Amino acid sequence: MSKLPFILEQDVPLARLTTLGVGGPARYMARVDDEAAVGAALAWAQARQLAVHIIGGGSNLLVADSGVDGLVLRYERASLAFERDGETTRVTAAAGLSWDALVERAVMAGLAGIECLSGIPGDVGAAPIQNIGAYGQEVAETLTAVSVVERSTGKHLRLAADECGFGYRTSLFKTRWRDRHVVIGIELALGSETHGSLRYRDLIERFARDVARGGGGQADAAPTLAAVRDAVLEIRRQKSMVLSPEDPNRRSAGSFFTNPVVTVQAADAADEVSAAGKVAAMPRFPLEDGRVKLSAGWLIEAAGFPRGTTRGRVGLSSRHALALINRGDASAAEVVSFASEIRARVRDRFGVTLVPEPAFLGFDEEAEQVLDVDVASNRRA
Ligand SMILES: Cc1cc2nc3c(=O)[nH]c(=O)nc-3n(C[C@H](O)[C@H](O)[C@H](O)COP(=O)(O)OP(=O)(O)OC[C@H]3O[C@@H](n4cnc5c(N)ncnc54)[C@H](O)[C@@H]3O)c2cc1C
């Protein structure tokens, strides 16, 4: 297959392109690195009536064992530019850049606003899809625009961040606009504060311990951006939440479920169950809209799945109850089966339904019924 403005491969095993490491091959895969090539790859697929699926670093994906019958497209341009404008710096990053490379470069350049998002795997292009977040920051706080190619027209659009409907681990890209765009870049406005953001309990405690030990900090000195990045990476490593080839918990998609957001009544009902079961107090985080965010990890452990629980070739990370792991040669079906067992037991015990966080690729209606995921867009066009 020659003279195409993109690299086209056939029968590409996808398991090795995902962090979970499960799933079958893509019938076709196109690797593109500019806007024109995106349009050409979309047109190529349309001419053959193939469904198109976009992947980045594969760290939030569960691919079906049967693979993906269509074209899998990956945008690989990885450029990065900083443009100073007074106290703010405009950062323009292409979708194929590694997210953590962007954070590292920003912190090194003294730019504030994404230091707590250190160590999140994957590429820049996926960051707006679920509005990545960690340790008290989320990308929507500093994101100003998302550059996309509209899939139906091949047109380049620049979407202002406030059009994109960002919320906790969600955006319109994941819901109403699902499968409408290929993200080719993002713009951020980063600040020039020299200290890092400290909003999250684990981070605050980590620096408080440092001060108490007399090591590295003063009680009244806010930690630098670099110190916050290092601390986040250290905490994430302890939870197996950075990718490391030596870590036995490394084959995961990060958190498999989002933290459920429920009504006060539903939270009270779950609380009553936990009190009756004499388990430790259930964490609850009141939100501005009156609802309550619960901890999915806590619910999973309280429902009887301690960290390190195994089911054959799959299990829970020994350091994080929210991460389902492939213990070696697992199938996607085994991951789905364990996830549905967890979900059913949490629902039976606490009346709370956990929602999977990763995107599902290549699944059929059966999996949809098991986990209530919308896989309609994964079917052939
Ligand atoms: C160990 C570990 C820790 C993690 N920790 C966190 C965390 O702290 N916070 C957090 O929010 N997430 C976390 N994640 C999840 C994941 O890293 C993020 O969701 C990340 O943004 C996914 O990026 P990716 O490039 O790997 O996307 P992929 O997994 O390849 O794709 C994810 C989704 O984005 C879509 N997508 C990807 N690229 C594009 C594009 N260019 N255009 C349009 N759609 C696109 C895909 O179609 C898919 O729906 C973690 C994952 C792992 C494995």
PDB file of N, CA, C and O in Angstrom, residues 146-193:
ATOM      1  N   VAL A 146      -8.847  23.468  22.467  1.00  0.00           N
ATOM      2  CA  VAL A 146      -8.511  22.137  21.952  1.00  0.00           C
ATOM      3  C   VAL A 146      -8.604  22.227  20.424  1.00  0.00           C
ATOM      4  O   VAL A 146      -9.632  22.649  19.885  1.00  0.00           O
ATOM      5  N   SER A 147      -7.521  21.834  19.745  1.00  0.00           N
ATOM      6  CA  SER A 147      -7.535  21.815  18.272  1.00  0.00           C
ATOM      7  C   SER A 147      -7.940  20.433  17.811  1.00  0.00           C
ATOM      8  O   SER A 147      -7.363  19.436  18.263  1.00  0.00           O
ATOM      9  N   VAL A 148      -8.909  20.393  16.898  1.00  0.00           N
ATOM     10  CA  VAL A 148      -9.418  19.093  16.468  1.00  0.00           C
ATOM     11  C   VAL A 148      -9.597  19.072  14.965  1.00  0.00           C
ATOM     12  O   VAL A 148      -9.712  20.119  14.322  1.00  0.00           O
ATOM     13  N   VAL A 149      -9.647  17.858  14.419  1.00  0.00           N
ATOM     14  CA  VAL A 149     -10.158  17.668  13.067  1.00  0.00           C
ATOM     15  C   VAL A 149     -11.549  17.066  13.242  1.00  0.00           C
ATOM     16  O   VAL A 149     -11.714  16.049  13.945  1.00  0.00           O
ATOM     17  N   GLU A 150     -12.532  17.713  12.650  1.00  0.00           N
ATOM     18  CA  GLU A 150     -13.903  17.199  12.728  1.00  0.00           C
ATOM     19  C   GLU A 150     -13.995  15.994  11.788  1.00  0.00           C
ATOM     20  O   GLU A 150     -13.670  16.120  10.599  1.00  0.00           O
ATOM     21  N   ARG A 151     -14.420  14.862  12.343  1.00  0.00           N
ATOM     22  CA  ARG A 151     -14.337  13.626  11.556  1.00  0.00           C
ATOM     23  C   ARG A 151     -15.282  13.616  10.353  1.00  0.00           C
ATOM     24  O   ARG A 151     -14.944  13.079   9.304  1.00  0.00           O
ATOM     25  N   SER A 152     -16.454  14.230  10.479  1.00  0.00           N
ATOM     26  CA  SER A 152     -17.418  14.151   9.369  1.00  0.00           C
ATOM     27  C   SER A 152     -17.036  15.043   8.186  1.00  0.00           C
ATOM     28  O   SER A 152     -17.392  14.766   7.056  1.00  0.00           O
ATOM     29  N   THR A 153     -16.289  16.138   8.469  1.00  0.00           N
ATOM     30  CA  THR A 153     -15.971  17.084   7.393  1.00  0.00           C
ATOM     31  C   THR A 153     -14.477  17.165   7.084  1.00  0.00           C
ATOM     32  O   THR A 153     -14.097  17.730   6.056  1.00  0.00           O
ATOM     33  N   GLY A 154     -13.649  16.675   7.989  1.00  0.00           N
ATOM     34  CA  GLY A 154     -12.196  16.815   7.815  1.00  0.00           C
ATOM     35  C   GLY A 154     -11.704  18.225   8.130  1.00  0.00           C
ATOM     36  O   GLY A 154     -10.540  18.548   7.934  1.00  0.00           O
ATOM     37  N   LYS A 155     -12.600  19.086   8.664  1.00  0.00           N
ATOM     38  CA  LYS A 155     -12.220  20.494   8.933  1.00  0.00           C
ATOM     39  C   LYS A 155     -11.439  20.614  10.248  1.00  0.00           C
ATOM     40  O   LYS A 155     -11.732  19.912  11.209  1.00  0.00           O
ATOM     41  N   HIS A 156     -10.504  21.582  10.249  1.00  0.00           N
ATOM     42  CA  HIS A 156      -9.769  21.894  11.469  1.00  0.00           C
ATOM     43  C   HIS A 156     -10.576  22.913  12.290  1.00  0.00           C
ATOM     44  O   HIS A 156     -10.942  23.956  11.774  1.00  0.00           O
ATOM     45  N   LEU A 157     -10.863  22.612  13.545  1.00  0.00           N
ATOM     46  CA  LEU A 157     -11.583  23.544  14.406  1.00  0.00           C
ATOM     47  C   LEU A 157     -10.762  23.809  15.658  1.00  0.00           C
ATOM     48  O   LEU A 157     -10.034  22.940  16.127  1.00  0.00           O
ATOM     49  N   ARG A 158     -10.908  25.024  16.192  1.00  0.00           N
ATOM     50  CA  ARG A 158     -10.285  25.340  17.475  1.00  0.00           C
ATOM     51  C   ARG A 158     -11.426  25.559  18.464  1.00  0.00           C
ATOM     52  O   ARG A 158     -12.171  26.536  18.350  1.00  0.00           O
ATOM     53  N   LEU A 159     -11.575  24.620  19.381  1.00  0.00           N
ATOM     54  CA  LEU A 159     -12.699  24.690  20.317  1.00  0.00           C
ATOM     55  C   LEU A 159     -12.240  25.357  21.605  1.00  0.00           C
ATOM     56  O   LEU A 159     -11.245  24.917  22.209  1.00  0.00           O
ATOM     57  N   ALA A 160     -12.946  26.413  22.019  1.00  0.00           N
ATOM     58  CA  ALA A 160     -12.585  27.061  23.283  1.00  0.00           C
ATOM     59  C   ALA A 160     -12.914  26.104  24.428  1.00  0.00           C
ATOM     60  O   ALA A 160     -13.898  25.361  24.365  1.00  0.00           O
ATOM     61  N   ALA A 161     -12.076  26.128  25.471  1.00  0.00           N
ATOM     62  CA  ALA A 161     -12.257  25.159  26.566  1.00  0.00           C
ATOM     63  C   ALA A 161     -13.652  25.244  27.177  1.00  0.00           C
ATOM     64  O   ALA A 161     -14.239  24.214  27.529  1.00  0.00           O
ATOM     65  N   ASP A 162     -14.220  26.477  27.266  1.00  0.00           N
ATOM     66  CA  ASP A 162     -15.518  26.554  27.941  1.00  0.00           C
ATOM     67  C   ASP A 162     -16.673  26.006  27.097  1.00  0.00           C
ATOM     68  O   ASP A 162     -17.798  25.892  27.568  1.00  0.00           O
ATOM     69  N   GLU A 163     -16.384  25.624  25.860  1.00  0.00           N
ATOM     70  CA  GLU A 163     -17.416  24.949  25.043  1.00  0.00           C
ATOM     71  C   GLU A 163     -17.427  23.448  25.290  1.00  0.00           C
ATOM     72  O   GLU A 163     -18.306  22.743  24.799  1.00  0.00           O
ATOM     73  N   CYS A 164     -16.377  22.932  25.938  1.00  0.00           N
ATOM     74  CA  CYS A 164     -16.141  21.482  25.916  1.00  0.00           C
ATOM     75  C   CYS A 164     -16.811  20.699  27.048  1.00  0.00           C
ATOM     76  O   CYS A 164     -16.634  19.475  27.150  1.00  0.00           O
ATOM     77  N   GLY A 165     -17.560  21.385  27.902  1.00  0.00           N
ATOM     78  CA  GLY A 165     -18.354  20.702  28.933  1.00  0.00           C
ATOM     79  C   GLY A 165     -17.525  19.856  29.884  1.00  0.00           C
ATOM     80  O   GLY A 165     -17.888  18.718  30.185  1.00  0.00           O
ATOM     81  N   PHE A 166     -16.430  20.415  30.393  1.00  0.00           N
ATOM     82  CA  PHE A 166     -15.594  19.619  31.297  1.00  0.00           C
ATOM     83  C   PHE A 166     -16.247  19.435  32.651  1.00  0.00           C
ATOM     84  O   PHE A 166     -16.866  20.344  33.193  1.00  0.00           O
ATOM     85  N   GLY A 167     -16.106  18.238  33.198  1.00  0.00           N
ATOM     86  CA  GLY A 167     -16.564  17.937  34.551  1.00  0.00           C
ATOM     87  C   GLY A 167     -15.619  16.899  35.118  1.00  0.00           C
ATOM     88  O   GLY A 167     -14.591  16.598  34.507  1.00  0.00           O
ATOM     89  N   TYR A 168     -15.988  16.333  36.252  1.00  0.00           N
ATOM     90  CA  TYR A 168     -15.124  15.334  36.879  1.00  0.00           C
ATOM     91  C   TYR A 168     -14.980  14.116  35.957  1.00  0.00           C
ATOM     92  O   TYR A 168     -15.951  13.455  35.662  1.00  0.00           O
ATOM     93  N   ARG A 169     -13.760  13.898  35.483  1.00  0.00           N
ATOM     94  CA  ARG A 169     -13.390  12.792  34.579  1.00  0.00           C
ATOM     95  C   ARG A 169     -14.328  12.698  33.373  1.00  0.00           C
ATOM     96  O   ARG A 169     -14.618  11.603  32.892  1.00  0.00           O
ATOM     97  N   THR A 170     -14.800  13.832  32.870  1.00  0.00           N
ATOM     98  CA  THR A 170     -15.675  13.805  31.697  1.00  0.00           C
ATOM     99  C   THR A 170     -15.590  15.104  30.898  1.00  0.00           C
ATOM    100  O   THR A 170     -15.052  16.119  31.360  1.00  0.00           O
ATOM    101  N   SER A 171     -16.126  15.039  29.692  1.00  0.00           N
ATOM    102  CA  SER A 171     -16.208  16.196  28.799  1.00  0.00           C
ATOM    103  C   SER A 171     -17.211  15.830  27.716  1.00  0.00           C
ATOM    104  O   SER A 171     -17.640  14.671  27.616  1.00  0.00           O
ATOM    105  N   LEU A 172     -17.544  16.804  26.866  1.00  0.00           N
ATOM    106  CA  LEU A 172     -18.437  16.477  25.748  1.00  0.00           C
ATOM    107  C   LEU A 172     -17.765  15.496  24.781  1.00  0.00           C
ATOM    108  O   LEU A 172     -18.442  14.743  24.097  1.00  0.00           O
ATOM    109  N   PHE A 173     -16.411  15.475  24.740  1.00  0.00           N
ATOM    110  CA  PHE A 173     -15.714  14.527  23.851  1.00  0.00           C
ATOM    111  C   PHE A 173     -16.059  13.086  24.238  1.00  0.00           C
ATOM    112  O   PHE A 173     -16.018  12.183  23.423  1.00  0.00           O
ATOM    113  N   LYS A 174     -16.358  12.900  25.521  1.00  0.00           N
ATOM    114  CA  LYS A 174     -16.642  11.538  26.015  1.00  0.00           C
ATOM    115  C   LYS A 174     -18.140  11.238  25.945  1.00  0.00           C
ATOM    116  O   LYS A 174     -18.535  10.091  26.020  1.00  0.00           O
ATOM    117  N   THR A 175     -18.958  12.279  25.821  1.00  0.00           N
ATOM    118  CA  THR A 175     -20.408  12.075  25.881  1.00  0.00           C
ATOM    119  C   THR A 175     -21.057  12.494  24.551  1.00  0.00           C
ATOM    120  O   THR A 175     -21.017  11.768  23.592  1.00  0.00           O
ATOM    121  N   ARG A 176     -21.633  13.680  24.506  1.00  0.00           N
ATOM    122  CA  ARG A 176     -22.417  14.099  23.333  1.00  0.00           C
ATOM    123  C   ARG A 176     -21.596  14.160  22.043  1.00  0.00           C
ATOM    124  O   ARG A 176     -22.106  13.894  20.972  1.00  0.00           O
ATOM    125  N   TRP A 177     -20.325  14.530  22.162  1.00  0.00           N
ATOM    126  CA  TRP A 177     -19.481  14.655  20.966  1.00  0.00           C
ATOM    127  C   TRP A 177     -18.674  13.401  20.682  1.00  0.00           C
ATOM    128  O   TRP A 177     -17.747  13.436  19.878  1.00  0.00           O
ATOM    129  N   ARG A 178     -19.023  12.333  21.359  1.00  0.00           N
ATOM    130  CA  ARG A 178     -18.212  11.122  21.241  1.00  0.00           C
ATOM    131  C   ARG A 178     -17.982  10.743  19.770  1.00  0.00           C
ATOM    132  O   ARG A 178     -18.909  10.746  18.968  1.00  0.00           O
ATOM    133  N   ASP A 179     -16.746  10.433  19.429  1.00  0.00           N
ATOM    134  CA  ASP A 179     -16.359  10.001  18.078  1.00  0.00           C
ATOM    135  C   ASP A 179     -16.532  11.085  17.015  1.00  0.00           C
ATOM    136  O   ASP A 179     -16.541  10.781  15.835  1.00  0.00           O
ATOM    137  N   ARG A 180     -16.664  12.354  17.416  1.00  0.00           N
ATOM    138  CA  ARG A 180     -16.828  13.408  16.417  1.00  0.00           C
ATOM    139  C   ARG A 180     -15.510  14.018  15.967  1.00  0.00           C
ATOM    140  O   ARG A 180     -15.440  14.618  14.913  1.00  0.00           O
ATOM    141  N   HIS A 181     -14.474  13.945  16.842  1.00  0.00           N
ATOM    142  CA  HIS A 181     -13.243  14.681  16.549  1.00  0.00           C
ATOM    143  C   HIS A 181     -11.991  13.833  16.729  1.00  0.00           C
ATOM    144  O   HIS A 181     -11.991  12.907  17.525  1.00  0.00           O
ATOM    145  N   VAL A 182     -10.956  14.238  16.016  1.00  0.00           N
ATOM    146  CA  VAL A 182      -9.604  13.767  16.340  1.00  0.00           C
ATOM    147  C   VAL A 182      -8.899  14.964  16.972  1.00  0.00           C
ATOM    148  O   VAL A 182      -8.790  16.022  16.337  1.00  0.00           O
ATOM    149  N   VAL A 183      -8.474  14.813  18.204  1.00  0.00           N
ATOM    150  CA  VAL A 183      -7.753  15.913  18.854  1.00  0.00           C
ATOM    151  C   VAL A 183      -6.338  15.942  18.284  1.00  0.00           C
ATOM    152  O   VAL A 183      -5.650  14.912  18.268  1.00  0.00           O
ATOM    153  N   ILE A 184      -5.907  17.109  17.803  1.00  0.00           N
ATOM    154  CA  ILE A 184      -4.544  17.188  17.269  1.00  0.00           C
ATOM    155  C   ILE A 184      -3.644  18.088  18.124  1.00  0.00           C
ATOM    156  O   ILE A 184      -2.437  18.095  17.946  1.00  0.00           O
ATOM    157  N   GLY A 185      -4.228  18.811  19.066  1.00  0.00           N
ATOM    158  CA  GLY A 185      -3.379  19.614  19.943  1.00  0.00           C
ATOM    159  C   GLY A 185      -4.201  20.315  21.010  1.00  0.00           C
ATOM    160  O   GLY A 185      -5.434  20.347  20.932  1.00  0.00           O
ATOM    161  N   ILE A 186      -3.495  20.841  21.998  1.00  0.00           N
ATOM    162  CA  ILE A 186      -4.186  21.597  23.050  1.00  0.00           C
ATOM    163  C   ILE A 186      -3.407  22.883  23.336  1.00  0.00           C
ATOM    164  O   ILE A 186      -2.221  22.981  23.017  1.00  0.00           O
ATOM    165  N   GLU A 187      -4.104  23.837  23.922  1.00  0.00           N
ATOM    166  CA  GLU A 187      -3.444  25.061  24.399  1.00  0.00           C
ATOM    167  C   GLU A 187      -3.738  25.217  25.883  1.00  0.00           C
ATOM    168  O   GLU A 187      -4.886  25.020  26.320  1.00  0.00           O
ATOM    169  N   LEU A 188      -2.706  25.579  26.623  1.00  0.00           N
ATOM    170  CA  LEU A 188      -2.865  25.802  28.064  1.00  0.00           C
ATOM    171  C   LEU A 188      -2.385  27.209  28.388  1.00  0.00           C
ATOM    172  O   LEU A 188      -1.506  27.732  27.689  1.00  0.00           O
ATOM    173  N   ALA A 189      -2.931  27.798  29.443  1.00  0.00           N
ATOM    174  CA  ALA A 189      -2.385  29.057  29.961  1.00  0.00           C
ATOM    175  C   ALA A 189      -1.813  28.750  31.334  1.00  0.00           C
ATOM    176  O   ALA A 189      -2.567  28.447  32.271  1.00  0.00           O
ATOM    177  N   LEU A 190      -0.491  28.773  31.446  1.00  0.00           N
ATOM    178  CA  LEU A 190       0.138  28.424  32.723  1.00  0.00           C
ATOM    179  C   LEU A 190       0.659  29.667  33.426  1.00  0.00           C
ATOM    180  O   LEU A 190       1.041  30.651  32.776  1.00  0.00           O
ATOM    181  N   GLY A 191       0.666  29.626  34.740  1.00  0.00           N
ATOM    182  CA  GLY A 191       1.027  30.793  35.546  1.00  0.00           C
ATOM    183  C   GLY A 191       2.515  30.842  35.843  1.00  0.00           C
ATOM    184  O   GLY A 191       3.278  29.933  35.477  1.00  0.00           O
ATOM    185  N   SER A 192       2.923  31.911  36.527  1.00  0.00           N
ATOM    186  CA  SER A 192       4.356  32.034  36.820  1.00  0.00           C
ATOM    187  C   SER A 192       4.626  31.934  38.319  1.00  0.00           C
ATOM    188  O   SER A 192       5.682  32.336  38.794  1.00  0.00           O
ATOM    189  N   GLU A 193       3.662  31.389  39.095  1.00  0.00           N
ATOM    190  CA  GLU A 193       3.915  31.187  40.519  1.00  0.00           C
ATOM    191  C   GLU A 193       5.096  30.230  40.667  1.00  0.00           C
ATOM    192  O   GLU A 193       5.218  29.268  39.913  1.00  0.00           O
TER     193      GLU A 193
END
